[in-house]
Short mmCIF file of C-alpha atoms in Angstrom, two decimals:
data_model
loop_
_atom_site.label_atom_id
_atom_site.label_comp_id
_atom_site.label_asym_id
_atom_site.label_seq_id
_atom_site.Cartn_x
_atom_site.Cartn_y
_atom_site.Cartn_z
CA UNK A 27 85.14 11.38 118.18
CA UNK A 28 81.39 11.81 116.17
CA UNK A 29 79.94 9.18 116.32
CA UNK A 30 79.20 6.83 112.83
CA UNK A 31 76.29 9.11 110.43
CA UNK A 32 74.34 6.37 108.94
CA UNK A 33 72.21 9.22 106.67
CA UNK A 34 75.34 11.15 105.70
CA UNK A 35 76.15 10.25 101.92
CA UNK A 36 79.49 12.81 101.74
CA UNK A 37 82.16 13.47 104.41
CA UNK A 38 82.14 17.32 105.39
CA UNK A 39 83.82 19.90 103.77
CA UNK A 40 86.95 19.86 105.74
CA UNK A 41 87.31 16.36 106.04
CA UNK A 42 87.49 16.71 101.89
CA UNK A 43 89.25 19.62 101.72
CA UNK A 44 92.22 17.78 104.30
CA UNK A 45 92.29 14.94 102.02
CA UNK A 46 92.74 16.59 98.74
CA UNK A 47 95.22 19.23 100.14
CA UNK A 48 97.33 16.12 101.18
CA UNK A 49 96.99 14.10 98.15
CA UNK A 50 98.02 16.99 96.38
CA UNK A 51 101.58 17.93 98.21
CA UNK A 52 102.34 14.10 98.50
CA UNK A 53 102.02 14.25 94.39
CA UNK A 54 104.18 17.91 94.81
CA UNK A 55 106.67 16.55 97.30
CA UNK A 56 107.56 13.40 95.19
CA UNK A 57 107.63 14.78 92.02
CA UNK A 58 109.65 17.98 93.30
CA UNK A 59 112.32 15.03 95.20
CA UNK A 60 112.69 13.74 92.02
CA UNK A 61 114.00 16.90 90.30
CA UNK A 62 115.80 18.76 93.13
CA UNK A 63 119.30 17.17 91.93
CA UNK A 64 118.79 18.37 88.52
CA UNK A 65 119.32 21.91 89.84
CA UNK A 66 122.67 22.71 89.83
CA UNK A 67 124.63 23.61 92.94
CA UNK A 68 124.10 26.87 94.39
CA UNK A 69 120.59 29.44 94.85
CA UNK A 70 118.78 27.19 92.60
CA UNK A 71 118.97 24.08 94.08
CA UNK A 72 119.16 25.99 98.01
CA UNK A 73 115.66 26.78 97.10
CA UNK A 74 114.42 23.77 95.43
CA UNK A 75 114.90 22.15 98.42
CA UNK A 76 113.70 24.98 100.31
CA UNK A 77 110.63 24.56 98.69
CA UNK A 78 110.74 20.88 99.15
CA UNK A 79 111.06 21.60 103.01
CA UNK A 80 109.00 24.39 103.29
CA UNK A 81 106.27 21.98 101.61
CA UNK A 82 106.59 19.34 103.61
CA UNK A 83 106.51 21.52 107.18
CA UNK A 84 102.47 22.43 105.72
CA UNK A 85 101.92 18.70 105.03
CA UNK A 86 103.24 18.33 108.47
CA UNK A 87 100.69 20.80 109.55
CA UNK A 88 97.37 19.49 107.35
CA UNK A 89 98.37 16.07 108.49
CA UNK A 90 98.11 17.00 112.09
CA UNK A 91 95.49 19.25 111.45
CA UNK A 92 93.58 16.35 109.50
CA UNK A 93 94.33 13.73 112.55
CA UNK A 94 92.60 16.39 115.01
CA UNK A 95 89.77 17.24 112.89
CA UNK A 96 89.23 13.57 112.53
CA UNK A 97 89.42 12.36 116.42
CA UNK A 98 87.05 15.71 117.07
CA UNK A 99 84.40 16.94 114.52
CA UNK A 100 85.05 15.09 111.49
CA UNK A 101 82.01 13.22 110.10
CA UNK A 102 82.58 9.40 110.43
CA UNK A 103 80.63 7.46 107.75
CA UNK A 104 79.60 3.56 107.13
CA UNK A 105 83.01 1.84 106.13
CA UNK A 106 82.71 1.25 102.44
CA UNK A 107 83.24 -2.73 102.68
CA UNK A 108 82.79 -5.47 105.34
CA UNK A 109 84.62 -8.73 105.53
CA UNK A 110 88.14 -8.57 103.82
CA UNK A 111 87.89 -5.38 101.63
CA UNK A 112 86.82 -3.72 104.53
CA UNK A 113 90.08 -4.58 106.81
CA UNK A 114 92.31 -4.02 103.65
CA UNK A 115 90.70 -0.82 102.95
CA UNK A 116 91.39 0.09 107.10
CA UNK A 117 94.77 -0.99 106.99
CA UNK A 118 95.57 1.31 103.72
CA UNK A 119 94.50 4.21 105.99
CA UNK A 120 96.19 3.62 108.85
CA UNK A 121 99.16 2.87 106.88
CA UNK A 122 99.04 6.13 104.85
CA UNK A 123 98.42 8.19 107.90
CA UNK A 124 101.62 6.31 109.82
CA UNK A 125 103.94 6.81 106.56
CA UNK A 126 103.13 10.42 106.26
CA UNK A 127 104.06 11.31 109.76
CA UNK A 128 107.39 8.71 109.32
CA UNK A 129 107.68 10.82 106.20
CA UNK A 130 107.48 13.74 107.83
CA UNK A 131 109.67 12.82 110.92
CA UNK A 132 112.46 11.30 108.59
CA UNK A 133 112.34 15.09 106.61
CA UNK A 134 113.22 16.82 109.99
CA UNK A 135 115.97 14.29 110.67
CA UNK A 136 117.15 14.69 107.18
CA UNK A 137 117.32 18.44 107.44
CA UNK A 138 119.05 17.95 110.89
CA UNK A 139 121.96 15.49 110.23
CA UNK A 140 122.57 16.80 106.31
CA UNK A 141 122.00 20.83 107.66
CA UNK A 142 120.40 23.27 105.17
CA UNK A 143 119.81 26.60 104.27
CA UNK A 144 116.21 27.72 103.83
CA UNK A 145 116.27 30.21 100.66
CA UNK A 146 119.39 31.64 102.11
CA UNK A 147 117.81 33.37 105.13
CA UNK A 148 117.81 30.44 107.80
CA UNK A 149 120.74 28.40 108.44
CA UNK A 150 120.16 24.71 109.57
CA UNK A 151 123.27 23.61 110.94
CA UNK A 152 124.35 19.94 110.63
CA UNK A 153 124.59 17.76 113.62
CA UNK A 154 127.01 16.02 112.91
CA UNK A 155 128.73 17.74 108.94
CA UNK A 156 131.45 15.02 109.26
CA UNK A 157 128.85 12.11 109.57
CA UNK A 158 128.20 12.09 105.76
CA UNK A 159 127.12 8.52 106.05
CA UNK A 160 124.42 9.14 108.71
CA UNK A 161 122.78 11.42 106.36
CA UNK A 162 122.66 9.05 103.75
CA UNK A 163 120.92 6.47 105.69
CA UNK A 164 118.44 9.30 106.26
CA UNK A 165 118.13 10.30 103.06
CA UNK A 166 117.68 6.79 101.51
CA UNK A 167 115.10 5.94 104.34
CA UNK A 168 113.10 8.90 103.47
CA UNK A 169 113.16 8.32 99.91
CA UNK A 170 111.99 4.71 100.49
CA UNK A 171 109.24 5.93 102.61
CA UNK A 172 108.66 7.99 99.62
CA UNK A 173 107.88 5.35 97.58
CA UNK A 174 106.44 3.04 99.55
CA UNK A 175 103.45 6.44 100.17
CA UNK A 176 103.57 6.60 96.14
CA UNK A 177 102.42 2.93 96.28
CA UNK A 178 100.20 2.51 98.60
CA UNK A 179 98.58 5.97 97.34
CA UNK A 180 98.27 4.18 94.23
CA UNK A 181 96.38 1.31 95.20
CA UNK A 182 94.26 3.81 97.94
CA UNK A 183 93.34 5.68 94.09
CA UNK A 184 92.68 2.63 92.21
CA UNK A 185 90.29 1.24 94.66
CA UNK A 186 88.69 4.46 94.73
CA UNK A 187 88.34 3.94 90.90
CA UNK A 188 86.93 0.64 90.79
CA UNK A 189 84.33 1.62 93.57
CA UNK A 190 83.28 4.22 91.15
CA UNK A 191 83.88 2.86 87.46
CA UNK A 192 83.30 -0.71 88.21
CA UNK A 193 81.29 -1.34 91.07
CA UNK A 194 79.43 2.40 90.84
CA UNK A 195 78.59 2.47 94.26
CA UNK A 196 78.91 6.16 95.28
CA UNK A 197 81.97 5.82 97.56
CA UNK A 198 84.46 7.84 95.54
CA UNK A 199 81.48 10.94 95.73
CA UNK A 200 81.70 10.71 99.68
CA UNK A 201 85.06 12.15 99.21
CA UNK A 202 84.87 14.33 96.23
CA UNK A 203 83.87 18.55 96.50
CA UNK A 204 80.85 19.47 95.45
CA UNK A 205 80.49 20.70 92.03
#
């Protein structure tokens, strides 16, 4: 792990580029959850959730690709806030990091106990197709997950918000591109 840079004012490029490409496909893969029913049975739907799944194997991969990156070469700067802030702001992390890879884990159960089709090509057969009921405890812990990530992603935005609206201490830049 690099160690702390106490001159660095931004995080590296990839660090930044990890972090939007997630916040990104965590806005995708909710919003595209939300509107996969309203396809109707059949091609259309196979590959709205195709999509869905296909979508969430690369946030599978960014996420472990961000974790690496992090515990390797990724520059480590000051934590934003001591004291309180400073834990809550930790914890947020953490907790983001552990519900995208629950997120991610409950998706590959999903797809294994409901079975899918992947745009018609690949076949994902069910483990169990009798067990209805299994896969919709799976399905309604991954959609809690889901919102529980929408939450917490919420706050994680509005904090990044007041550090740069209210309290206009430069944190927010640390993690935004360069323009």
């Amino acid at each position: 792990m690099q160690p702390v840079s106490l001159d660095a004012k931004r995080y590296d490029n990839v660090t930044i580029l990890l972090h939007w490409a997630t916040a990104v496909l965590v806005i995708e893969q909710w919003l595209g959850a939300q509107i996969i029913d309203w396809f109707p049975r059949g091609a259309l739907r196979i590959d709205a959730r195709s999509v869905h799944i296909t979508l969430g194997v690369l946030l599978a991969l960014i996420l472990l690709g961000r974790m690496l990156w992090r515990c390797s070469r990724g520059r480590r700067l000051p934590a934003a806030d001591s004291g309180f802030l400073g834990l809550v702001a930790k914890a947020t992390h953490l907790g983001l990091y552990g519900l995208l890879a629950a997120m991610v884990l409950g998706g590959l159960a999903l797809t294994w106990t409901r079975g899918d089709s992947l745009f018609n090509l690949i076949a994902i057969p069910a483990y169990d197709p009798a067990d209805r009921e299994l896969a919709d405890q799976v399905q309604d812990i991954h959609a809690a997950i889901g919102w529980i990530i929408l939450a917490l992603a919420g706050i994680h935005a509005a904090a990044a918000l007041v550090h740069r609206y209210l309290w206009r201490d430069g944190i927010l830049a640390r993690m935004l591109p360069r323009s």
